[in-house]
């Protein structure tokens, strides 16, 4: 006869000495872990709730003397942010230290556009005072040091008209300005190298393509978005929409795609090779979209609107993933992603640049491996049970200020009424006489070559 | 005591068997034949039949993850688990059921042998007993009011209370810190020092207690046949179900789906959830009162014992009888161990059967005569090869090799848990607490989208359409029946009305008639 019976010694199974860590044993047998799915569902629900509990996206506000009109980030230094003011001053901010490093003065009218040179040493600004100025940007040291005083421009370019926007070339020492026409300037010349005009009296925005840096997109007051090739010295293509475009952003990872911030509350992503139809229409704003900027990953973009809110969209998301607002934030005129994609900046009419987290509930600072693991686990759980109504309700819920909430409702009612009316018109007309255009082509008036 | 009885008419249904060709294919993929089968969750999705490319890729990816996880778990199971299950091996003509406890204890290792003992408490029995989920603590409740909480392996008495009234059952809550006692009139909750913490007056004259650890629900049933569910984390009464089947003395929960099983005097076993006020399942099990029942850890088998001397094994997922054993005297107590050993007993005898649930066995695995008669409760100790038997003369623990799961999971139940770990586990258990409405017959249905059958959908649509049509018809009728005022005052109508008022022609004859009939009237 042989008898084997369970006989555990505490020294072997728990710990030998008091100083030792307690041993943790694992047995993955499913019968020891009952109600697996129910437990996971409960955890997913809790994770979704905690995510909302910890959603505190606001980080800091940088105060100015007048409304913010434009923002630019330094491509070389993560901590550098440049903001342009309606009083003509430009501020250089050290974001992590939350301090102003330098005030760049000289403009006599509101600064309308800012672009940092690719080497990160200078910033080009344009203003309605018919001048474009180039300022040196000091490196923002991480250690606290003496803050330098106001500095003047190094170079000054005079134009014959007010300027509305500027963007710097990705490699060469060239930049393009938007004004009465699109001008391309060289750092070394006081006159524009070339100029493009295509039937518009005012061009409001201009952006270089990140991949093909000789390609340029501009938005003008004739509701058109035009593409220019600097090598041809001629416009390539033009898209006329029903409403004006306020800002343009190229997707840095899919450089053939560009997103337009439109006056009709929507954003439109187009493939520049195929302008007959938008790739995606991004809806959710209730007023004109003023600015748009892509995350360096190209997976999402941030947009600011005249309805006093800031929204983050997925690059293929028809609806926004996140909406940011505060009681004191006014019309948002500028929005930018940070260089690491972890923060977004908004510049608004209330004289503040605000810093927000890109992930509202993300924990700041270094995470321990166990914390990282736990957060990944919770994210996976929420993803898995997202389709269940309780989890979805909590996960999708965003608080909106009463005014915005009501405006959303009113807008939805109007859109629904239009749709209904069109449907009825079609039902009561001769077959084929009323054409219902798909949403992605609805706002396109013409495409010109 | 228990012998083989004739097979039930229904042939035993073996759900675990697959066809030979299917089995071979599965084994090649590490499927049910292989070790990974135990760790697989549900059926694999047939991804090749999905037309949507994106969904297909997603499903393929998740299927791959699931299969990899199952393989890794199987490897862990094979190589990394520290202990082997217990066993009792005999040679030649010897049979395991002939071996007495004394001989077993002599042969077993020193530490294991010490776990079999007799506790003589002749004055206050018979004793009900309960182990904590990690098997470390033992709670004894004597019929005459004696409660004792023991760290039984270290032979340490933690607290002892004499409640001075009849005590019917004792039950640990989620850990050793609190326990409930069903006393003469009310139910009480005591802490580990034996101090009365709560008196639960709703549970009147409770006879049996049970606790659902994942839901933090304490249940009781008693004289009135009312099943009470009380949440021990919030104190709220969650449900109160009147069984309408008289006093009840038999209650155990199904550890797979947390459904409460009650055994009644009319021979039925009813299964209850807190959400539904009627039993979700009703099984007629015996031709006499049900005396004891138990469900195994996988939730597949239910064993019931009745006063008719039968011990029946049921397939709980199909609600069909599998087989039955016959006992000369009605079985008073039953329990199923973690590894599927079945213990049953009455009076002063206890038998343990191995593999008796899936297939019918001819002879028991072990049998033992207790020091005293009046068997009240049988409980296997979790994660130990020990069976505790509470009887009129006190408590006996028997060594049953192969009963308990040899490898514990520290996050589920740790026999060597420190106070700090216990507190941590308590917090996590409360965070992961399941809501009472998540108790359903099939726990895997949680988180699934239930697709309505096509007929049901069609019927609902037809009904809606009919209702719409009826509403429209009613509205049309109402519109027709409306009193029309328009056009009443048209000139032509007015003229017609005037014309209709002229009574000149009929005036004269009428006057003459009236004058004839009523001559005294002066008509002008």
Coordinates of C-alpha atoms in Angstrom, one line a residue, chain A residues 1-10 13-15 22-39 41-43 46 385 387-388, chain B residues 38-39 41 81 83 86-89 99 104 107 109 115 154 214 255-256 258 383 385 401 405-410 412 418 431-434 438 444 446-447:
Chain A
X1 CA 0.0 0.0 0.0
X2 CA 1.3 3.4 -0.9
X3 CA -0.4 6.6 0.4
X4 CA 0.3 10.0 -1.1
X5 CA -1.5 12.8 0.5
X6 CA -1.2 16.6 0.3
X7 CA 1.3 17.7 2.8
X8 CA 2.6 21.2 2.4
X9 CA 5.2 22.8 4.6
X10 CA 4.8 26.5 5.2
X13 CA 5.2 27.2 0.1
X14 CA 5.0 30.6 1.7
X15 CA 8.5 31.8 2.8
X22 CA 5.7 35.7 0.2
X23 CA 5.6 33.2 -2.7
X24 CA 2.7 33.6 -5.1
X25 CA 1.4 30.4 -6.6
X26 CA -0.6 30.2 -9.8
X27 CA -3.0 27.6 -11.0
X28 CA -4.8 28.4 -14.2
X29 CA -7.3 25.6 -13.9
X30 CA -10.6 27.2 -15.1
X31 CA -12.6 25.3 -12.4
X32 CA -10.7 27.3 -9.7
X33 CA -11.7 30.6 -11.4
X34 CA -15.5 30.5 -11.8
X35 CA -17.6 33.4 -13.1
X36 CA -14.7 34.4 -15.3
X37 CA -16.8 36.4 -17.7
X38 CA -18.9 38.0 -15.1
X39 CA -15.8 39.1 -13.2
X41 CA -17.4 42.4 -17.2
X42 CA -17.5 43.9 -13.7
X43 CA -13.8 44.9 -14.0
X46 CA -15.2 49.6 -13.1
X385 CA -16.9 44.9 -23.5
X387 CA -20.4 46.9 -27.2
X388 CA -22.4 46.3 -24.0
Chain B
X38 CA -8.9 22.1 -20.4
X39 CA -8.0 25.7 -20.8
X41 CA -13.0 28.8 -23.5
X81 CA 2.9 23.3 -10.9
X83 CA 2.6 19.4 -6.4
X86 CA -2.8 12.5 -3.7
X87 CA -3.3 8.9 -4.4
X88 CA -3.9 5.6 -2.6
X89 CA -2.3 2.6 -4.3
X99 CA -8.1 0.1 4.4
X104 CA -3.7 5.1 6.3
X107 CA 1.5 4.8 6.0
X109 CA 3.8 11.1 5.8
X115 CA -4.5 15.9 9.8
X154 CA -2.2 24.0 13.9
X214 CA -18.1 36.1 -5.4
X255 CA -20.3 26.7 -7.6
X256 CA -20.3 27.0 -11.3
X258 CA -24.1 30.4 -8.1
X383 CA -6.8 22.2 -1.0
X385 CA -6.9 15.5 1.3
X401 CA -5.9 10.8 -0.6
X405 CA -6.6 20.2 -5.4
X406 CA -2.9 20.0 -4.7
X407 CA -2.0 23.4 -6.3
X408 CA -3.6 26.4 -4.9
X409 CA -3.8 29.8 -6.6
X410 CA -2.7 32.5 -4.2
X412 CA -8.1 32.8 -5.2
X418 CA -0.9 36.7 5.8
X431 CA -14.1 45.6 -6.3
X432 CA -14.8 42.5 -8.4
X433 CA -18.1 41.8 -6.6
X434 CA -20.7 40.4 -8.9
X438 CA -25.6 38.4 -12.9
X444 CA -21.0 32.3 -20.0
X446 CA -22.9 37.3 -19.7
X447 CA -21.4 39.7 -22.2

